[in-house]
mmCIF file of C-alpha atoms in Angstrom:
data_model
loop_
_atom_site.group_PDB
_atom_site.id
_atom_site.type_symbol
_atom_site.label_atom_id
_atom_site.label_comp_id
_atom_site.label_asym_id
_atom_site.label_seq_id
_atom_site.Cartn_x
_atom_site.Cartn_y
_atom_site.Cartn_z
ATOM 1 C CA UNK A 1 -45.047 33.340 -39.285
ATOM 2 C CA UNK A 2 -46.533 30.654 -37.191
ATOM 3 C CA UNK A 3 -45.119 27.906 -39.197
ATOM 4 C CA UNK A 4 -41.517 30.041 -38.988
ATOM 5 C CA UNK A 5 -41.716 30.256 -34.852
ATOM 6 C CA UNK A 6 -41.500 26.328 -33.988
ATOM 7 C CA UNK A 7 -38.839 26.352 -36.250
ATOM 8 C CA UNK A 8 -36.583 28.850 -34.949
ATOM 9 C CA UNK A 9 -37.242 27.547 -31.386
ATOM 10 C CA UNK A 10 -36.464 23.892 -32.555
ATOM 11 C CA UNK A 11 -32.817 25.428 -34.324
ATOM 12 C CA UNK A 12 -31.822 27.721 -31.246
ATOM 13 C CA UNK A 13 -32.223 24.766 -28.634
ATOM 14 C CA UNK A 14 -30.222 22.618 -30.826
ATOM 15 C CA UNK A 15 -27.445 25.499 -31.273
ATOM 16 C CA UNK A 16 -27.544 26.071 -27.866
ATOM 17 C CA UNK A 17 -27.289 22.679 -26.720
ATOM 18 C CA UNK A 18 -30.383 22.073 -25.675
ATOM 19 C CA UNK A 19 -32.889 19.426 -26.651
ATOM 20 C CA UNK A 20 -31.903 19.038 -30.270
ATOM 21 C CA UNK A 21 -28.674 18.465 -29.807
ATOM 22 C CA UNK A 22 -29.674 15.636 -27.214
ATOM 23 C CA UNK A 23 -31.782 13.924 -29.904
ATOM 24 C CA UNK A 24 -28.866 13.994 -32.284
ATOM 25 C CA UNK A 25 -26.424 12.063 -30.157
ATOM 26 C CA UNK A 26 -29.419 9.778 -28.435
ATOM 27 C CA UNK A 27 -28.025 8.498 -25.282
ATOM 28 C CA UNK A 28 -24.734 7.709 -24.279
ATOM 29 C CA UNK A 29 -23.440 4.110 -23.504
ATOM 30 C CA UNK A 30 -22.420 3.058 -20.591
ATOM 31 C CA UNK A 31 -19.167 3.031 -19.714
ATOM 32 C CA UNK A 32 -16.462 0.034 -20.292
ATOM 33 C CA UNK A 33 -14.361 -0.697 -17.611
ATOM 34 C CA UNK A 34 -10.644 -0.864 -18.627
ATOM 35 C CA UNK A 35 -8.286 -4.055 -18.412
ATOM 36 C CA UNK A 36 -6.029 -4.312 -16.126
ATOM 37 C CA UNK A 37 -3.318 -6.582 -14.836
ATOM 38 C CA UNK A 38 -1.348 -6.119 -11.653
ATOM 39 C CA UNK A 39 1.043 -8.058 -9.472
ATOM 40 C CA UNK A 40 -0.164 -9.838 -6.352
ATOM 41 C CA UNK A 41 1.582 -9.513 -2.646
ATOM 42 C CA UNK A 42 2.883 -13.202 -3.763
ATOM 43 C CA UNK A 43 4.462 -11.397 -6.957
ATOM 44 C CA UNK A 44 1.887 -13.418 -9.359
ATOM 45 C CA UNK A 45 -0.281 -11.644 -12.204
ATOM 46 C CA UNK A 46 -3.582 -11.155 -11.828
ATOM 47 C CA UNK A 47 -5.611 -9.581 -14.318
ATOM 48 C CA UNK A 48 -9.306 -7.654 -13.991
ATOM 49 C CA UNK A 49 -11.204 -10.471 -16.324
ATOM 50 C CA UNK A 50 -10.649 -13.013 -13.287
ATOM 51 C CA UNK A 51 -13.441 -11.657 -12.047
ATOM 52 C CA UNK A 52 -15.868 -11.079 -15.239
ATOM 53 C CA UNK A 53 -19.445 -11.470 -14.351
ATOM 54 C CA UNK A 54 -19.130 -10.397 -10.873
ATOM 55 C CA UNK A 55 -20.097 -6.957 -9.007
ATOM 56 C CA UNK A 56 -16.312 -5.506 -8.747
ATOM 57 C CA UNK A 57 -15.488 -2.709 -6.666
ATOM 58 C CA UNK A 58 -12.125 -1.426 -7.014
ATOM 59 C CA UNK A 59 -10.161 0.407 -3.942
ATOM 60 C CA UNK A 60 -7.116 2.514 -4.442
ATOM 61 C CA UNK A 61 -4.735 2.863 -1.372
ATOM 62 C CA UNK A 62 -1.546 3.491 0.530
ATOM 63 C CA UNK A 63 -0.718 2.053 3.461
ATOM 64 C CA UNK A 64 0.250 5.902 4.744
ATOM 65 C CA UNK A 65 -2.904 6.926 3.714
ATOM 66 C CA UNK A 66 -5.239 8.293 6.504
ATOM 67 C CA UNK A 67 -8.502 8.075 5.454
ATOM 68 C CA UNK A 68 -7.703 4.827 3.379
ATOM 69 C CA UNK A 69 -6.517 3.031 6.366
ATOM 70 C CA UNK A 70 -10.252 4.038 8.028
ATOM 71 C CA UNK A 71 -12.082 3.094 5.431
ATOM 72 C CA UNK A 72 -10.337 -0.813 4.687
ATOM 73 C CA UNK A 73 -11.973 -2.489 8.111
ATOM 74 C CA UNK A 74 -15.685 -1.453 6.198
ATOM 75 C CA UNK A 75 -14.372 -2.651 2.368
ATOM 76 C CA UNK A 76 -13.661 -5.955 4.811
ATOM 77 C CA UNK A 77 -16.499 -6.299 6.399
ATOM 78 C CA UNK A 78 -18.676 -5.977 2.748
ATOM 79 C CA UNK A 79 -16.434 -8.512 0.812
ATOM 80 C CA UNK A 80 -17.369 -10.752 4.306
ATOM 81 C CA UNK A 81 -21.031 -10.430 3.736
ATOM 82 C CA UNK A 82 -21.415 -10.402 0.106
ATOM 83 C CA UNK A 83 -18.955 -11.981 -1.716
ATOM 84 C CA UNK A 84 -20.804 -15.069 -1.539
ATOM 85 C CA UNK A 85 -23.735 -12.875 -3.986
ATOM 86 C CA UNK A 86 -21.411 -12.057 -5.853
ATOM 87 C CA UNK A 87 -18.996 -8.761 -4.542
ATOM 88 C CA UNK A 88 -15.331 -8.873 -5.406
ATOM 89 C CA UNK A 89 -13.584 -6.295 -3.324
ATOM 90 C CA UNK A 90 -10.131 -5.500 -5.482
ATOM 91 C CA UNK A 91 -7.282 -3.292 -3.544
ATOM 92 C CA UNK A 92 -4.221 -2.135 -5.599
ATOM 93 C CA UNK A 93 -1.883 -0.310 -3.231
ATOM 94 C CA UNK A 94 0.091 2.566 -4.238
ATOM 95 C CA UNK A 95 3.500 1.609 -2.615
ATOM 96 C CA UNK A 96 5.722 -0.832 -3.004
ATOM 97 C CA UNK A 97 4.977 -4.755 -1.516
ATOM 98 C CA UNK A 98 6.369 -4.707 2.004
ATOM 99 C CA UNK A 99 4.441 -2.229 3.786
ATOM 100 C CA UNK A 100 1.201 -3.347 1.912
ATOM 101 C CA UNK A 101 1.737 -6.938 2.960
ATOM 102 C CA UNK A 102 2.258 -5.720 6.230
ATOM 103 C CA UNK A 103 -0.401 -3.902 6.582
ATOM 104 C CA UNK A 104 -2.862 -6.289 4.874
ATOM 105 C CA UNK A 105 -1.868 -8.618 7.367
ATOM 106 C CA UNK A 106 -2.578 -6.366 10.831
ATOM 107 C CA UNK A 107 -5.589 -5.716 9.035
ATOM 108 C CA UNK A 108 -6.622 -9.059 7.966
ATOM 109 C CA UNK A 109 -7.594 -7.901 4.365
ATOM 110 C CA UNK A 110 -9.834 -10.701 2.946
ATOM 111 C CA UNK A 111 -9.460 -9.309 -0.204
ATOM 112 C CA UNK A 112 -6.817 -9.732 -3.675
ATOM 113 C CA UNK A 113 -4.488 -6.611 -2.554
ATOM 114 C CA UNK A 114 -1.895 -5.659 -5.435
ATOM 115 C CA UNK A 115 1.024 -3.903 -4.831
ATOM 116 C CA UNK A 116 2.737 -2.713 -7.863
ATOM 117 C CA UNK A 117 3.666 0.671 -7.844
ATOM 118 C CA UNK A 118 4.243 2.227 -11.008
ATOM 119 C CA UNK A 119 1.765 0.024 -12.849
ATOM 120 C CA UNK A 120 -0.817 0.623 -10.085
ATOM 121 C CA UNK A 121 -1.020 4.165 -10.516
ATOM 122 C CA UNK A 122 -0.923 3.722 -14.715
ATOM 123 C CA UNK A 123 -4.375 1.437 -13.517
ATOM 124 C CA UNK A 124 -5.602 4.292 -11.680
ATOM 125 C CA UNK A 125 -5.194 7.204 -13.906
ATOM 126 C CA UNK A 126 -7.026 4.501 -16.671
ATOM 127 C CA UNK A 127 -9.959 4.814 -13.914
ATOM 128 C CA UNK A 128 -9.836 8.787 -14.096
ATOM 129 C CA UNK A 129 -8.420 9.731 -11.089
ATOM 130 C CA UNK A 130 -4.929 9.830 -9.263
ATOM 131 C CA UNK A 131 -6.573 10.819 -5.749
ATOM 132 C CA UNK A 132 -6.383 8.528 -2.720
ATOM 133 C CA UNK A 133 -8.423 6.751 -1.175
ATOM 134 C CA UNK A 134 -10.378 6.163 -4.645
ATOM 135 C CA UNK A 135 -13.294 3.648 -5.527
ATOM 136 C CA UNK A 136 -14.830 2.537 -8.670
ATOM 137 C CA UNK A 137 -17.846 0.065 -8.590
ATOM 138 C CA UNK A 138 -18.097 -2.276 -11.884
ATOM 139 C CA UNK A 139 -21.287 -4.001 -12.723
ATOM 140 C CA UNK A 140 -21.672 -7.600 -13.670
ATOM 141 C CA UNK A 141 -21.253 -6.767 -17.304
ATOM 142 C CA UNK A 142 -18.066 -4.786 -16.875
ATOM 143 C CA UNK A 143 -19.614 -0.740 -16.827
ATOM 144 C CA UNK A 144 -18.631 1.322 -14.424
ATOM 145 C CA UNK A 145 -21.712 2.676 -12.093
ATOM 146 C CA UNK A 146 -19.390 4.875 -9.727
ATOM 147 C CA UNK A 147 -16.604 6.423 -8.961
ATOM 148 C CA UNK A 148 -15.348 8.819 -5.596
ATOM 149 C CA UNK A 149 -12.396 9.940 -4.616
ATOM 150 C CA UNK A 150 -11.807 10.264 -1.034
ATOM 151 C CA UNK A 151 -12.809 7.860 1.867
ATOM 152 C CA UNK A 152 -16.334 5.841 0.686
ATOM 153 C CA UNK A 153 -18.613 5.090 3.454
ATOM 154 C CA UNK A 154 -20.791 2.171 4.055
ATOM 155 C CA UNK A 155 -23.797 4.612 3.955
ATOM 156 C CA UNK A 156 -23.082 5.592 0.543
ATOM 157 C CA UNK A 157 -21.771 2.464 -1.114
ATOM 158 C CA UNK A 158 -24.473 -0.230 0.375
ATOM 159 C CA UNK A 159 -27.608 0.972 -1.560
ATOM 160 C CA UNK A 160 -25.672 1.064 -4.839
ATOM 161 C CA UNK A 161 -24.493 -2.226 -4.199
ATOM 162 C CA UNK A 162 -28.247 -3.705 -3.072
ATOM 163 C CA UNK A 163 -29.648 -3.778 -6.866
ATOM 164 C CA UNK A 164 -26.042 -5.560 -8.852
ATOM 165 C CA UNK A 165 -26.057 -7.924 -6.139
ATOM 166 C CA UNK A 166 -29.390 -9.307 -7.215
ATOM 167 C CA UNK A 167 -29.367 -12.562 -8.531
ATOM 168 C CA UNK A 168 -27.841 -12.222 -12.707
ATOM 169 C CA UNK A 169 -30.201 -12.389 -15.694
ATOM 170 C CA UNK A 170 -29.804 -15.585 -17.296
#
């Protein structure tokens, strides 16, 4: 009976779920960011390996989105202080060029801003979510680390930024 016990305790965790079915699978990968190409405000391609190698975090917006409008001035200000380490701040807009270039230029975006509707949101269901404002943050070696729908704030984003900003492996 006591060789029977561990056993049976070993086989119910692992039909329950539990810890034998976690040593079966091992851990998971991370996960791969998908490919992407999209259309500039200038009409011209531009495709997600551009910026391979870099710390990528990807903003999904309207320009009649509330809480996307609040949240560009901050995406601004980080692509101002670290893009030289390294932070590529990507916007695809969910509406068609004019109001996006408009509104990129009242708001000075310093960033590549893509507005290419249909496309765009094709992109942003590929990310797992159709939701605006939504952000997904891309390590150097192309995983995705994060992902939020709804407005990101500074608060949130800066410390996951802080350790993929350090200076690449070589």
């Amino acid at each position: 009976m006591k060789r029977v016990l561990p056993w049976l305790l070993l086989a119910a965790l692992a039909a329950a779920g539990g810890f034998g079915a976690y040593r079966l699978a091992g851990p998971s990968a991370p996960e791969r960011r998908p490919d992407f190409t999209l259309r500039d405000l200038d009409g011209a391609p531009r495709a997600l390996a551009e910026w391979d190698g870099q710390v990528v975090l990807i903003n999904f917006w309207a320009p009649w989105c509330k809480p996307c409008r609040e949240e560009i001035p901050m995406l601004v200000a980080l692509q101002r202080e670290y893009g030289a380490r390294g932070l590529q701040v990507l916007g695809p807009a969910i509406d068609d060029p004019e109001p996006v270039r408009r509104f990129a230029d009242e708001l000075q975006i310093n960033y590549p801003v893509f507005a290419d509707l249909m496309p765009t949101l094709a992109v942003q269901e590929a990310f797992g979510d159709t939701r605006l404002p939504y952000s997904v943050l891309i390590d150097r070696k192309g995983h995705i680390v994060f992902r939020k729908a709804g407005e990101l704030k500074r608060a949130e984003i800066e410390p996951l930024l802080q350790p993929l900003l350090q200076d690449p492996a070589p």
